[in-house]
Coordinates of C-alpha atoms in Angstrom, one line a residue:
W1 CA 0.9 6.6 2.7
V2 CA 2.0 7.8 -0.8
G3 CA -0.4 6.5 -3.4
S4 CA -3.1 5.7 -0.8
K5 CA -6.5 4.9 -2.5
A6 CA -8.4 6.6 0.5
R7 CA -9.6 9.5 -1.6
L8 CA -10.3 7.6 -4.7
M9 CA -12.6 5.0 -3.0
P10 CA -15.8 6.8 -4.0
L11 CA -14.8 6.5 -7.7
L12 CA -13.3 3.0 -7.3
L13 CA -16.1 1.2 -5.3
P14 CA -18.5 1.0 -8.1
H15 CA -16.1 -1.0 -10.1
L16 CA -15.2 -3.6 -7.4
P17 CA -17.5 -6.5 -8.0
K18 CA -18.9 -8.8 -5.4
G19 CA -17.0 -11.9 -4.2
Q20 CA -16.1 -14.0 -1.3
R21 CA -12.6 -12.8 -0.8
L22 CA -10.6 -9.7 -2.1
V23 CA -7.0 -10.4 -3.2
E24 CA -4.6 -7.3 -3.1
P25 CA -1.0 -8.1 -4.2
F26 CA 0.0 -4.5 -3.4
A27 CA -1.2 -3.7 0.2
G28 CA -0.2 -0.1 0.2
S29 CA -2.3 1.7 2.9
C30 CA -4.9 -1.0 3.1
A31 CA -7.5 1.6 2.3
V32 CA -9.3 -0.7 -0.1
M33 CA -9.6 -3.3 2.7
M34 CA -10.7 -0.7 5.2
N35 CA -13.5 0.7 2.8
T36 CA -15.0 -2.5 1.5
D37 CA -17.1 -5.4 3.0
Y38 CA -15.7 -8.7 1.6
D39 CA -16.1 -11.6 3.9
E40 CA -12.3 -12.3 3.5
Y41 CA -9.1 -10.5 2.5
L42 CA -5.8 -11.7 1.2
V43 CA -3.4 -8.8 1.6
A44 CA 0.1 -9.0 0.4
D45 CA 3.1 -6.8 -0.4
V46 CA 6.9 -7.5 -1.1
N47 CA 7.8 -5.0 1.7
P48 CA 8.3 -7.0 4.9
D49 CA 8.3 -4.0 7.1
L50 CA 4.7 -3.0 5.9
I51 CA 3.4 -6.5 6.3
G52 CA 5.1 -6.8 9.7
F53 CA 3.4 -3.6 10.7
Y54 CA 0.0 -4.9 9.7
R55 CA 0.5 -8.1 11.5
A56 CA 1.5 -6.3 14.6
A57 CA -1.5 -3.9 14.2
A58 CA -3.8 -6.9 14.0
A59 CA -2.4 -9.2 16.6
E60 CA -0.4 -7.0 19.1
T61 CA -2.5 -4.0 18.9
S62 CA -2.0 -2.7 22.5
D63 CA 1.7 -3.4 22.5
L64 CA 2.1 -1.6 19.2
I65 CA 0.2 1.4 20.2
E66 CA 2.1 1.6 23.6
R67 CA 5.5 1.4 21.8
A68 CA 4.6 3.8 18.9
R69 CA 3.1 6.3 21.5
H70 CA 6.4 6.3 23.4
L71 CA 8.4 7.1 20.1
F72 CA 5.9 9.8 19.1
E73 CA 6.2 11.6 22.6
T74 CA 10.0 11.1 23.1
F75 CA 11.7 11.5 19.7
N76 CA 9.7 14.3 17.9
S77 CA 12.9 16.2 16.9
E78 CA 15.5 15.9 14.0
H79 CA 18.0 14.3 16.4
G80 CA 15.5 11.9 17.6
Y81 CA 14.3 11.1 14.0
Y82 CA 17.8 10.2 12.8
D83 CA 18.5 8.2 15.9
S84 CA 15.2 6.2 15.4
R85 CA 16.1 5.6 11.8
D86 CA 19.3 4.3 12.7
S87 CA 17.7 2.1 15.1
F88 CA 15.5 0.8 12.4
N89 CA 18.3 0.2 9.9
H90 CA 20.8 -1.5 12.3
N91 CA 18.8 -3.0 15.1
G92 CA 16.7 -6.1 14.4
D93 CA 14.4 -6.1 17.5
P94 CA 11.2 -7.5 15.9
A95 CA 9.2 -6.2 19.0
W96 CA 10.0 -2.6 18.2
R97 CA 10.4 -2.7 14.5
P98 CA 6.5 -2.2 13.5
A99 CA 6.3 0.9 16.0
L100 CA 9.5 2.4 14.4
F101 CA 8.0 1.9 11.0
L102 CA 4.9 3.8 11.9
Y103 CA 7.1 6.6 13.6
L104 CA 9.2 7.0 10.4
N105 CA 6.1 7.1 8.2
R106 CA 4.6 9.9 10.2
H107 CA 7.8 12.0 10.8
G108 CA 9.7 11.4 7.6
F109 CA 9.6 13.9 4.7
N110 CA 6.1 13.8 2.9
G111 CA 5.3 10.3 4.5
L112 CA 7.7 8.5 2.0
C113 CA 8.5 5.0 2.4
R114 CA 11.9 4.6 0.5
Y115 CA 15.0 2.3 0.8
N116 CA 18.4 2.5 -0.8
K117 CA 19.8 -0.4 -2.8
A118 CA 21.1 -1.9 0.5
G119 CA 17.7 -1.9 1.9
R120 CA 18.3 0.9 4.2
F121 CA 15.3 3.4 5.0
N122 CA 16.7 6.5 3.8
V123 CA 13.9 9.3 4.0
P124 CA 15.1 12.5 5.4
Y125 CA 13.3 14.3 8.5
G126 CA 10.0 15.8 7.8
K127 CA 10.1 18.8 10.4
Y128 CA 6.5 18.5 11.3
K129 CA 5.5 20.2 14.7
K130 CA 3.3 17.4 16.0
P131 CA 2.6 14.4 13.7
Y132 CA -0.8 12.8 14.2
F133 CA -0.8 9.5 16.3
P134 CA -3.4 7.3 14.6
E135 CA -4.4 5.3 17.7
N136 CA -8.1 5.0 16.7
E137 CA -7.3 4.0 13.3
I138 CA -4.9 1.3 14.4
K139 CA -7.9 -0.1 16.7
A140 CA -10.3 0.1 13.7
F141 CA -7.8 -1.6 11.5
A142 CA -7.4 -4.4 14.1
E143 CA -11.1 -5.0 14.2
K144 CA -11.2 -5.2 10.3
A145 CA -8.3 -7.3 10.0
K146 CA -10.0 -10.3 11.8
R147 CA -11.1 -11.1 8.2
A148 CA -7.7 -10.8 6.8
T149 CA -4.6 -12.8 6.1
F150 CA -1.3 -10.8 5.6
V151 CA 1.4 -12.3 3.7
C152 CA 4.8 -11.0 2.5
S153 CA 5.2 -12.1 -1.1
S154 CA 5.5 -10.9 -4.7
Y155 CA 2.7 -10.1 -6.9
T156 CA 3.4 -13.3 -8.9
E157 CA 3.4 -15.4 -5.9
T158 CA 0.1 -13.7 -4.6
L159 CA -1.7 -14.1 -7.7
G160 CA -0.8 -17.7 -7.8
M161 CA -2.9 -18.1 -4.6
V162 CA -6.2 -16.9 -6.3
R163 CA -9.0 -19.3 -5.9
A164 CA -12.6 -19.5 -7.2
G165 CA -14.9 -16.7 -5.7
D166 CA -12.0 -14.3 -5.5
V167 CA -12.0 -10.6 -6.7
V168 CA -8.5 -9.3 -7.5
Y169 CA -7.5 -5.7 -7.2
C170 CA -4.2 -4.5 -8.1
D171 CA -2.7 -1.0 -7.3
P172 CA 1.1 -1.2 -8.3
P173 CA 3.5 1.6 -8.2
Y174 CA 2.3 3.7 -11.1
L175 CA 3.8 3.6 -14.5
T176 CA 4.8 6.9 -15.9
E177 CA 6.8 8.3 -19.0
T178 CA 9.0 10.0 -16.6
A179 CA 11.1 8.8 -13.8
N180 CA 8.9 8.4 -10.8
F181 CA 8.9 7.0 -7.1
T182 CA 9.4 3.2 -7.4
A183 CA 11.6 2.5 -4.3
Y184 CA 8.9 1.4 -1.9
H185 CA 11.1 -1.7 -1.6
E186 CA 14.9 -1.9 -2.6
N187 CA 14.0 -3.9 -5.6
G188 CA 11.7 -1.3 -7.1
F189 CA 9.1 -1.9 -9.7
S190 CA 10.2 -1.7 -13.4
Q191 CA 8.4 -1.3 -16.7
L192 CA 9.0 -5.1 -17.2
D193 CA 7.1 -5.7 -13.9
H194 CA 4.1 -3.7 -15.3
G195 CA 4.1 -5.8 -18.5
R196 CA 4.3 -9.2 -16.6
L197 CA 1.6 -8.0 -14.2
A198 CA -0.7 -7.0 -17.1
R199 CA -0.1 -10.6 -18.7
R200 CA -0.9 -12.3 -15.3
L201 CA -4.0 -10.3 -14.8
R202 CA -5.1 -10.9 -18.5
A203 CA -4.7 -14.7 -17.8
L204 CA -6.8 -14.6 -14.6
A205 CA -9.6 -12.5 -16.2
A206 CA -9.7 -15.0 -19.2
N207 CA -10.3 -17.9 -16.5
G208 CA -13.2 -16.0 -15.2
V209 CA -11.6 -14.1 -12.2
P210 CA -12.9 -10.7 -11.7
V211 CA -9.8 -8.4 -12.1
V212 CA -9.6 -4.6 -11.4
A213 CA -6.4 -2.5 -11.4
S214 CA -5.6 1.0 -11.1
N215 CA -2.7 2.9 -12.8
S216 CA -1.7 6.2 -14.3
D217 CA -3.6 7.3 -17.5
E218 CA -0.5 6.8 -19.9
D219 CA -0.4 5.5 -23.4
M220 CA 1.8 2.6 -22.3
V221 CA -0.7 1.6 -19.6
R222 CA -3.6 1.6 -22.2
Y223 CA -1.3 -0.5 -24.5
L224 CA -0.5 -3.0 -21.7
F225 CA -4.2 -3.4 -20.8
A226 CA -5.6 -3.4 -24.3
G227 CA -8.9 -5.3 -24.2
F228 CA -9.6 -4.3 -20.8
E229 CA -12.3 -1.8 -20.0
S230 CA -10.7 1.4 -18.9
V231 CA -12.5 4.3 -17.0
S232 CA -10.6 7.4 -16.8
V233 CA -11.0 9.4 -13.5
I234 CA -9.5 12.5 -12.0
A235 CA -8.2 11.3 -8.7
P236 CA -7.2 13.4 -5.7
R237 CA -3.7 12.4 -4.7
S238 CA -2.0 12.7 -1.5
V239 CA 1.6 13.4 -2.1
G240 CA 2.6 12.9 1.5
A241 CA 2.2 14.0 5.1
A242 CA 2.5 17.7 4.7
A243 CA -0.4 20.0 4.8
G244 CA -1.3 21.2 1.5
S245 CA 0.6 18.7 -0.4
Q246 CA -2.3 17.4 -2.5
K247 CA -3.0 17.4 -6.1
K248 CA -5.1 15.8 -8.7
A249 CA -3.9 13.4 -11.5
A250 CA -5.5 11.5 -14.3
E251 CA -5.8 7.7 -13.4
L252 CA -7.3 4.7 -15.1
I253 CA -9.4 2.1 -13.4
L254 CA -9.1 -1.1 -15.6
K255 CA -11.3 -3.9 -15.5
G256 CA -10.6 -7.3 -16.9
P257 CA -12.5 -8.6 -20.0
F258 CA -15.1 -10.5 -17.9
S259 CA -17.4 -12.8 -19.7
A260 CA -21.1 -12.0 -19.4
A261 CA -21.6 -15.1 -17.1
V262 CA -19.0 -13.7 -14.7
E263 CA -20.4 -10.1 -14.7
A264 CA -23.8 -11.7 -13.9
S265 CA -22.6 -13.8 -10.9
A266 CA -20.8 -10.7 -9.6

């Protein structure tokens, strides 16, 4: 998953305070959920296909594995990929959609999840010889997901669900000074969204909610989160599914201006 926090977890974990429930408005790869130990999780994303996949992995684990395995074994070709992509875009069968979503993620170019303005998945074929089938990872996810609730909602709606005892971690599509990948959903994520998100997180932190966010190390990000503690890290970043497609980038871990009482209780 592009932007996955899996490789950043050793650097991120020391900055995540204790709490009853972790709230993530940007689900992404669910690497943070899988690598932390909160009693509960509220995992949200605006992308219905991503949340639909997580719900299927949690509640229909065997069926998802069986269907996905069939796709991996039968359609590992350019023709099979585009035929499957057409089915995903034009066939609304809810039973097969999560398996198709996984198949497209593992077979599409660089593991991208990208939609056009019409909401059609438009990532080209990745030309991989034998994409990895993550059966064991799906089973491990299903076990951890017993603690989680998955909701398809915007970050504003999700942050409105925050309650006492929660910890909020936000990992939005990163803000950069140049055009970058934001089309994980057809509506994208604009600079205005980044500003609105920063204001919402600032308000939560002011009310005593532990807030942590990740973003690119850019002047605009530092401006939007002025008053937050910022920790600069050099993060290994996975660009996609292709071997050797990794690089390092400067990122910020931003922590809300917690009061001394909040920090002590955390």
